[in-house]
Short mmCIF file of N, CA and C in Angstrom, two decimals:
data_model
loop_
_atom_site.label_atom_id
_atom_site.label_comp_id
_atom_site.label_asym_id
_atom_site.label_seq_id
_atom_site.Cartn_x
_atom_site.Cartn_y
_atom_site.Cartn_z
N MET I 1220 7.29 7.75 -3.33
CA MET I 1220 8.03 7.59 -2.85
C MET I 1220 7.59 6.29 -3.04
N ALA I 1221 6.06 5.60 -3.11
CA ALA I 1221 6.34 4.21 -3.20
C ALA I 1221 6.36 4.29 -4.75
N HIS I 1222 6.16 4.50 -5.31
CA HIS I 1222 6.77 4.45 -6.92
C HIS I 1222 7.83 3.79 -7.16
N TYR I 1223 8.47 4.58 -6.62
CA TYR I 1223 10.40 4.66 -6.83
C TYR I 1223 10.89 3.69 -5.47
N ALA I 1224 10.25 3.44 -4.69
CA ALA I 1224 11.03 3.12 -3.53
C ALA I 1224 10.39 1.32 -3.66
N VAL I 1225 9.65 1.22 -3.93
CA VAL I 1225 8.39 -0.11 -3.93
C VAL I 1225 9.61 -0.79 -4.83
N PRO I 1226 9.88 -1.53 -5.86
CA PRO I 1226 10.68 -1.79 -7.25
C PRO I 1226 12.37 -1.54 -6.79
N LEU I 1227 12.64 -0.47 -5.59
CA LEU I 1227 14.47 -0.44 -5.37
C LEU I 1227 14.62 -1.73 -4.31
N ALA I 1228 13.33 -1.62 -2.95
CA ALA I 1228 13.16 -2.94 -2.08
C ALA I 1228 13.14 -4.31 -2.64
N GLY I 1229 12.81 -4.18 -4.37
CA GLY I 1229 12.75 -5.41 -4.35
C GLY I 1229 11.17 -6.33 -4.35
N ALA I 1230 10.10 -5.27 -4.67
CA ALA I 1230 8.83 -5.60 -4.16
C ALA I 1230 8.51 -4.95 -6.03
N VAL I 1231 7.20 -5.48 -6.04
CA VAL I 1231 5.99 -5.22 -7.28
C VAL I 1231 5.02 -3.97 -6.33
N LEU I 1232 4.91 -2.97 -7.14
CA LEU I 1232 3.54 -2.24 -6.46
C LEU I 1232 2.03 -2.40 -6.96
N VAL I 1233 1.26 -2.33 -6.28
CA VAL I 1233 0.16 -2.27 -6.87
C VAL I 1233 -0.82 -1.54 -6.52
N ALA I 1234 -1.13 -0.45 -7.17
CA ALA I 1234 -2.04 0.54 -6.35
C ALA I 1234 -2.80 0.97 -6.98
N LEU I 1235 -3.81 0.67 -5.80
CA LEU I 1235 -5.37 0.20 -5.52
C LEU I 1235 -6.40 2.25 -6.16
N ASN I 1236 -6.77 1.75 -6.52
CA ASN I 1236 -8.07 3.20 -6.74
C ASN I 1236 -8.73 3.02 -5.66
N THR I 1237 -9.05 4.82 -5.35
CA THR I 1237 -9.59 4.17 -3.79
C THR I 1237 -11.24 4.03 -4.57
N ARG I 1238 -11.74 4.29 -5.60
CA ARG I 1238 -12.84 4.24 -6.09
C ARG I 1238 -13.75 2.99 -6.44
N LEU I 1239 -13.17 2.16 -6.33
CA LEU I 1239 -13.26 1.00 -6.39
C LEU I 1239 -13.86 0.39 -5.17
N SER I 1240 -15.21 -0.72 -5.33
CA SER I 1240 -15.79 -1.65 -4.50
C SER I 1240 -14.27 -2.68 -3.52
N ALA I 1241 -15.71 -2.62 -1.97
CA ALA I 1241 -14.59 -3.27 -1.53
C ALA I 1241 -14.20 -4.60 -1.88
N HIS I 1242 -15.32 -4.89 -2.47
CA HIS I 1242 -15.14 -6.69 -2.93
C HIS I 1242 -13.72 -6.43 -4.39
N GLU I 1243 -13.78 -5.46 -4.78
CA GLU I 1243 -13.23 -5.36 -5.66
C GLU I 1243 -11.90 -4.81 -5.41
N LEU I 1244 -12.11 -4.05 -4.77
CA LEU I 1244 -10.21 -4.06 -4.16
C LEU I 1244 -9.49 -5.64 -3.30
N GLN I 1245 -10.58 -5.94 -2.21
CA GLN I 1245 -10.15 -7.52 -1.93
C GLN I 1245 -10.09 -8.85 -2.56
N TYR I 1246 -10.42 -7.96 -4.19
CA TYR I 1246 -10.25 -9.30 -5.51
C TYR I 1246 -8.41 -8.64 -5.41
N ILE I 1247 -7.73 -7.40 -5.65
CA ILE I 1247 -6.95 -7.49 -6.85
C ILE I 1247 -5.82 -7.30 -5.20
N ILE I 1248 -6.02 -7.88 -3.82
CA ILE I 1248 -5.07 -7.58 -2.76
C ILE I 1248 -5.08 -9.22 -2.88
N ASP I 1249 -6.38 -10.16 -2.84
CA ASP I 1249 -5.94 -11.60 -2.70
C ASP I 1249 -5.56 -11.89 -3.91
N HIS I 1250 -6.12 -11.14 -5.36
CA HIS I 1250 -4.73 -12.15 -6.38
C HIS I 1250 -3.54 -12.09 -6.59
N SER I 1251 -2.78 -10.50 -6.04
CA SER I 1251 -1.74 -10.59 -6.00
C SER I 1251 -0.51 -11.27 -4.71
N ALA I 1252 -1.37 -11.29 -4.36
CA ALA I 1252 -1.01 -11.87 -2.70
C ALA I 1252 0.22 -10.59 -2.53
N ALA I 1253 -1.08 -8.91 -1.99
CA ALA I 1253 -0.17 -7.72 -1.46
C ALA I 1253 0.21 -8.19 -0.45
N LYS I 1254 1.68 -8.28 0.02
CA LYS I 1254 1.72 -8.39 1.73
C LYS I 1254 1.58 -7.20 2.46
N LEU I 1255 1.55 -5.75 1.64
CA LEU I 1255 2.26 -4.66 2.49
C LEU I 1255 0.43 -3.80 1.82
N MET I 1256 0.76 -3.08 2.84
CA MET I 1256 -0.50 -2.15 2.70
C MET I 1256 -0.11 -0.20 2.78
N LEU I 1257 0.22 0.45 2.36
CA LEU I 1257 -0.01 1.93 2.98
C LEU I 1257 -1.26 2.61 2.07
N ALA I 1258 -1.80 3.30 3.12
CA ALA I 1258 -3.27 4.31 3.33
C ALA I 1258 -2.76 5.37 3.79
N ASP I 1259 -3.85 6.62 3.25
CA ASP I 1259 -4.19 7.94 3.28
C ASP I 1259 -4.97 7.60 5.27
N THR I 1260 -4.14 8.58 6.16
CA THR I 1260 -5.10 8.57 7.16
C THR I 1260 -6.61 8.54 6.66
N GLU I 1261 -6.74 9.14 5.96
CA GLU I 1261 -7.96 9.35 5.02
C GLU I 1261 -8.85 8.02 4.65
N LEU I 1262 -8.29 7.66 4.34
CA LEU I 1262 -8.62 5.84 3.28
C LEU I 1262 -8.83 4.87 4.83
N LEU I 1263 -8.33 4.78 5.49
CA LEU I 1263 -7.77 4.16 6.66
C LEU I 1263 -9.42 2.99 7.00
N GLU I 1264 -10.22 3.66 6.90
CA GLU I 1264 -11.49 3.40 7.22
C GLU I 1264 -11.88 2.01 6.06
N ASN I 1265 -11.74 2.60 4.85
CA ASN I 1265 -11.59 1.61 4.41
C ASN I 1265 -10.68 0.55 4.10
N THR I 1266 -9.60 0.52 5.12
CA THR I 1266 -9.21 -1.07 4.98
C THR I 1266 -9.35 -1.92 6.39
N LYS I 1267 -10.87 -2.10 7.17
CA LYS I 1267 -11.03 -2.94 7.92
C LYS I 1267 -11.40 -3.78 7.79
N THR I 1268 -12.18 -4.07 6.37
CA THR I 1268 -12.61 -5.28 5.97
C THR I 1268 -11.91 -6.17 5.14
N LEU I 1269 -10.33 -5.09 4.19
CA LEU I 1269 -9.09 -5.61 3.15
C LEU I 1269 -8.43 -6.69 4.15
N ARG I 1270 -8.03 -6.00 5.63
CA ARG I 1270 -7.36 -6.84 6.27
C ARG I 1270 -7.78 -7.80 6.73
N ARG I 1271 -9.20 -7.82 7.80
CA ARG I 1271 -9.43 -9.13 7.86
C ARG I 1271 -9.64 -10.01 6.61
N GLU I 1272 -10.30 -9.90 5.45
CA GLU I 1272 -10.45 -10.68 4.17
C GLU I 1272 -8.82 -11.42 3.84
N ASN I 1273 -7.85 -11.04 3.87
CA ASN I 1273 -6.72 -11.14 2.61
C ASN I 1273 -6.69 -11.47 3.40
N PRO I 1274 -5.43 -12.51 3.86
CA PRO I 1274 -4.67 -13.73 4.78
C PRO I 1274 -2.97 -12.92 4.18
N THR I 1275 -3.20 -13.26 3.09
CA THR I 1275 -1.20 -12.48 2.83
C THR I 1275 -1.38 -11.23 3.07
N LEU I 1276 -2.38 -9.98 3.42
CA LEU I 1276 -1.74 -8.98 3.69
C LEU I 1276 -1.46 -9.15 5.97
N GLU I 1277 0.16 -8.89 5.74
CA GLU I 1277 0.72 -8.26 6.51
C GLU I 1277 0.67 -7.57 7.37
N ALA I 1278 0.74 -6.63 7.18
CA ALA I 1278 1.29 -4.92 7.75
C ALA I 1278 -0.02 -3.48 6.62
N LEU I 1279 0.23 -3.26 7.51
CA LEU I 1279 -0.78 -2.00 7.06
C LEU I 1279 0.31 -0.94 7.84
N ILE I 1280 0.58 0.06 6.69
CA ILE I 1280 1.03 1.70 6.83
C ILE I 1280 0.14 2.58 7.32
N GLU I 1281 0.12 3.28 8.41
CA GLU I 1281 -0.34 4.72 8.30
C GLU I 1281 0.58 5.40 6.90
N ILE I 1282 -0.29 6.56 5.94
CA ILE I 1282 1.20 7.31 5.93
C ILE I 1282 0.49 8.43 6.14
N ALA I 1283 0.79 9.30 7.49
CA ALA I 1283 -0.16 10.44 8.53
C ALA I 1283 -0.10 11.18 7.90
N ASP I 1284 -2.05 11.69 7.30
CA ASP I 1284 -2.54 12.91 6.96
C ASP I 1284 -3.06 13.65 7.98
N ASP I 1285 -1.67 15.01 8.97
CA ASP I 1285 -2.98 16.14 9.64
C ASP I 1285 -3.96 16.41 9.41
N GLN I 1286 -4.47 16.87 8.49
CA GLN I 1286 -5.63 17.26 7.50
C GLN I 1286 -7.09 16.38 8.13
N TYR I 1287 -6.49 15.22 8.64
CA TYR I 1287 -7.47 14.02 9.64
C TYR I 1287 -6.87 13.66 10.84
N ALA I 1288 -6.64 14.35 11.06
CA ALA I 1288 -5.69 14.10 12.51
C ALA I 1288 -6.86 13.43 13.33
N GLY I 1289 -7.37 15.00 14.09
CA GLY I 1289 -9.02 14.76 15.04
C GLY I 1289 -9.78 13.91 14.29
N GLU I 1290 -9.85 13.48 12.81
CA GLU I 1290 -10.82 12.35 12.35
C GLU I 1290 -10.32 11.37 12.24
N ARG I 1291 -9.21 10.69 12.67
CA ARG I 1291 -8.63 9.47 12.22
C ARG I 1291 -9.49 8.17 12.90
N PRO I 1292 -9.95 7.43 11.89
CA PRO I 1292 -10.74 6.12 12.52
C PRO I 1292 -9.82 5.36 13.33
N ASP I 1293 -11.14 4.58 14.06
CA ASP I 1293 -10.56 3.46 15.17
C ASP I 1293 -10.09 2.09 13.83
N VAL I 1294 -9.48 2.34 13.71
CA VAL I 1294 -8.45 1.28 12.62
C VAL I 1294 -7.08 1.13 13.44
N PRO I 1295 -6.71 -0.49 13.58
CA PRO I 1295 -5.37 -0.68 14.34
C PRO I 1295 -4.27 -0.56 13.03
N VAL I 1296 -2.81 -0.24 13.09
CA VAL I 1296 -2.22 0.26 11.86
C VAL I 1296 -0.45 -0.35 12.34
N ASP I 1297 0.09 -1.46 12.11
CA ASP I 1297 1.46 -1.74 12.45
C ASP I 1297 2.70 -0.89 13.00
N ALA I 1298 2.72 0.45 11.58
CA ALA I 1298 3.15 1.38 11.87
C ALA I 1298 2.70 2.60 11.19
N THR I 1299 3.11 3.96 11.40
CA THR I 1299 3.51 4.69 10.54
C THR I 1299 4.25 4.89 9.42
N LEU I 1300 4.07 5.62 8.40
CA LEU I 1300 5.32 5.98 7.73
C LEU I 1300 5.98 6.58 7.93
N ASP I 1301 6.45 7.87 8.55
CA ASP I 1301 6.95 8.67 9.49
C ASP I 1301 8.03 7.73 10.55
N GLU I 1302 6.76 6.70 11.68
CA GLU I 1302 8.21 5.89 12.26
C GLU I 1302 9.04 4.61 11.50
N LEU I 1303 8.62 4.14 9.96
CA LEU I 1303 9.45 3.58 9.28
C LEU I 1303 10.92 4.10 9.16
N ILE I 1304 10.69 5.49 8.58
CA ILE I 1304 11.70 5.87 7.93
C ILE I 1304 12.47 6.39 9.29
N ALA I 1305 11.91 7.14 10.46
CA ALA I 1305 12.61 6.72 11.27
C ALA I 1305 13.66 6.16 11.80
N GLN I 1306 13.45 4.81 11.46
CA GLN I 1306 13.74 3.53 11.76
C GLN I 1306 15.22 3.14 10.45
N ALA I 1307 15.57 4.03 9.42
CA ALA I 1307 15.60 3.87 8.90
C ALA I 1307 17.34 3.72 8.19
N SER I 1308 18.34 3.09 8.24
CA SER I 1308 19.79 3.80 8.18
C SER I 1308 20.11 4.72 7.35
N ASP I 1309 20.70 5.16 7.59
CA ASP I 1309 21.11 6.71 7.14
C ASP I 1309 22.11 5.66 5.55
N GLU I 1310 22.33 5.21 5.82
CA GLU I 1310 23.29 4.05 4.25
C GLU I 1310 22.61 4.04 3.60
N ARG I 1311 23.48 4.69 1.86
CA ARG I 1311 23.05 4.68 1.09
C ARG I 1311 22.76 3.35 0.16
N LEU I 1312 21.39 2.94 -0.20
CA LEU I 1312 21.50 2.21 -1.18
C LEU I 1312 21.90 2.39 -2.09
N PRO I 1313 22.00 1.06 -2.73
CA PRO I 1313 22.52 0.92 -4.48
C PRO I 1313 21.38 1.28 -5.03
N TYR I 1314 21.19 2.07 -5.91
CA TYR I 1314 20.13 2.52 -6.85
C TYR I 1314 19.71 1.62 -7.71
N ALA I 1315 19.92 0.33 -7.89
CA ALA I 1315 20.29 -0.79 -9.02
C ALA I 1315 18.51 -1.57 -9.15
N ILE I 1316 18.51 -1.48 -10.05
CA ILE I 1316 17.25 -3.23 -10.08
C ILE I 1316 18.51 -4.13 -10.61
N ALA I 1317 17.49 -4.75 -9.70
CA ALA I 1317 18.61 -6.53 -9.94
C ALA I 1317 18.24 -7.40 -11.42
N ASP I 1318 17.22 -7.05 -11.71
CA ASP I 1318 17.07 -7.66 -13.19
C ASP I 1318 15.86 -6.51 -13.87
N GLU I 1319 16.23 -6.18 -14.88
CA GLU I 1319 15.58 -5.19 -15.43
C GLU I 1319 14.23 -5.58 -16.19
N ARG I 1320 13.83 -6.72 -16.09
CA ARG I 1320 13.07 -8.00 -16.95
C ARG I 1320 11.60 -8.14 -15.76
N ALA I 1321 12.04 -7.77 -14.60
CA ALA I 1321 11.42 -8.26 -13.64
C ALA I 1321 10.69 -7.20 -13.05
N PRO I 1322 9.48 -7.48 -13.30
CA PRO I 1322 8.45 -7.17 -12.90
C PRO I 1322 8.37 -5.75 -12.09
N ILE I 1323 8.20 -4.76 -12.45
CA ILE I 1323 8.10 -3.56 -10.86
C ILE I 1323 6.51 -3.01 -10.33
N THR I 1324 5.50 -3.64 -11.22
CA THR I 1324 4.88 -2.85 -10.50
C THR I 1324 3.60 -3.34 -11.59
N LEU I 1325 1.71 -3.65 -11.11
CA LEU I 1325 0.75 -5.06 -11.20
C LEU I 1325 -0.32 -3.85 -11.36
N ASN I 1326 -0.71 -3.93 -12.85
CA ASN I 1326 -1.72 -2.92 -12.50
C ASN I 1326 -3.61 -3.59 -13.18
N TYR I 1327 -4.56 -2.97 -12.39
CA TYR I 1327 -5.22 -3.79 -13.06
C TYR I 1327 -6.27 -3.11 -12.98
N THR I 1328 -7.08 -2.95 -14.31
CA THR I 1328 -8.31 -2.11 -14.44
C THR I 1328 -9.43 -2.33 -14.47
N SER I 1329 -10.37 -1.47 -14.68
CA SER I 1329 -12.32 -2.03 -14.95
C SER I 1329 -12.36 -2.77 -16.13
N GLY I 1330 -11.53 -1.98 -17.02
CA GLY I 1330 -12.20 -2.89 -18.50
C GLY I 1330 -12.55 -1.74 -19.31
N THR I 1331 -13.41 -1.33 -18.88
CA THR I 1331 -14.01 0.12 -19.01
C THR I 1331 -12.90 0.74 -19.90
N THR I 1332 -13.20 1.88 -21.24
CA THR I 1332 -11.76 2.56 -21.62
C THR I 1332 -12.75 3.97 -21.30
#
């Protein structure tokens, strides 16, 4: 959903590789000036320091994963994706990008082949 919804909302998608170290993730979030992070329940523990160390990160949204409900870490989130969807308007949004040359994703790589 994020792959298409983020650009349609006028934002830039920055996908994070879950195998990167905390230092590498912090660099990406800081460099990209990310404001919102969506994280699966399984990966919430990894977000503790990211949120504290990156002042641009304004909100953490949990993508609830029932498989990890009993093992959910004690990490504060601003909302769950299900809560946001429940609050959404039924009004259809225009399926269009204002400027087709505007960036829609920012990809970071390790530099290896």
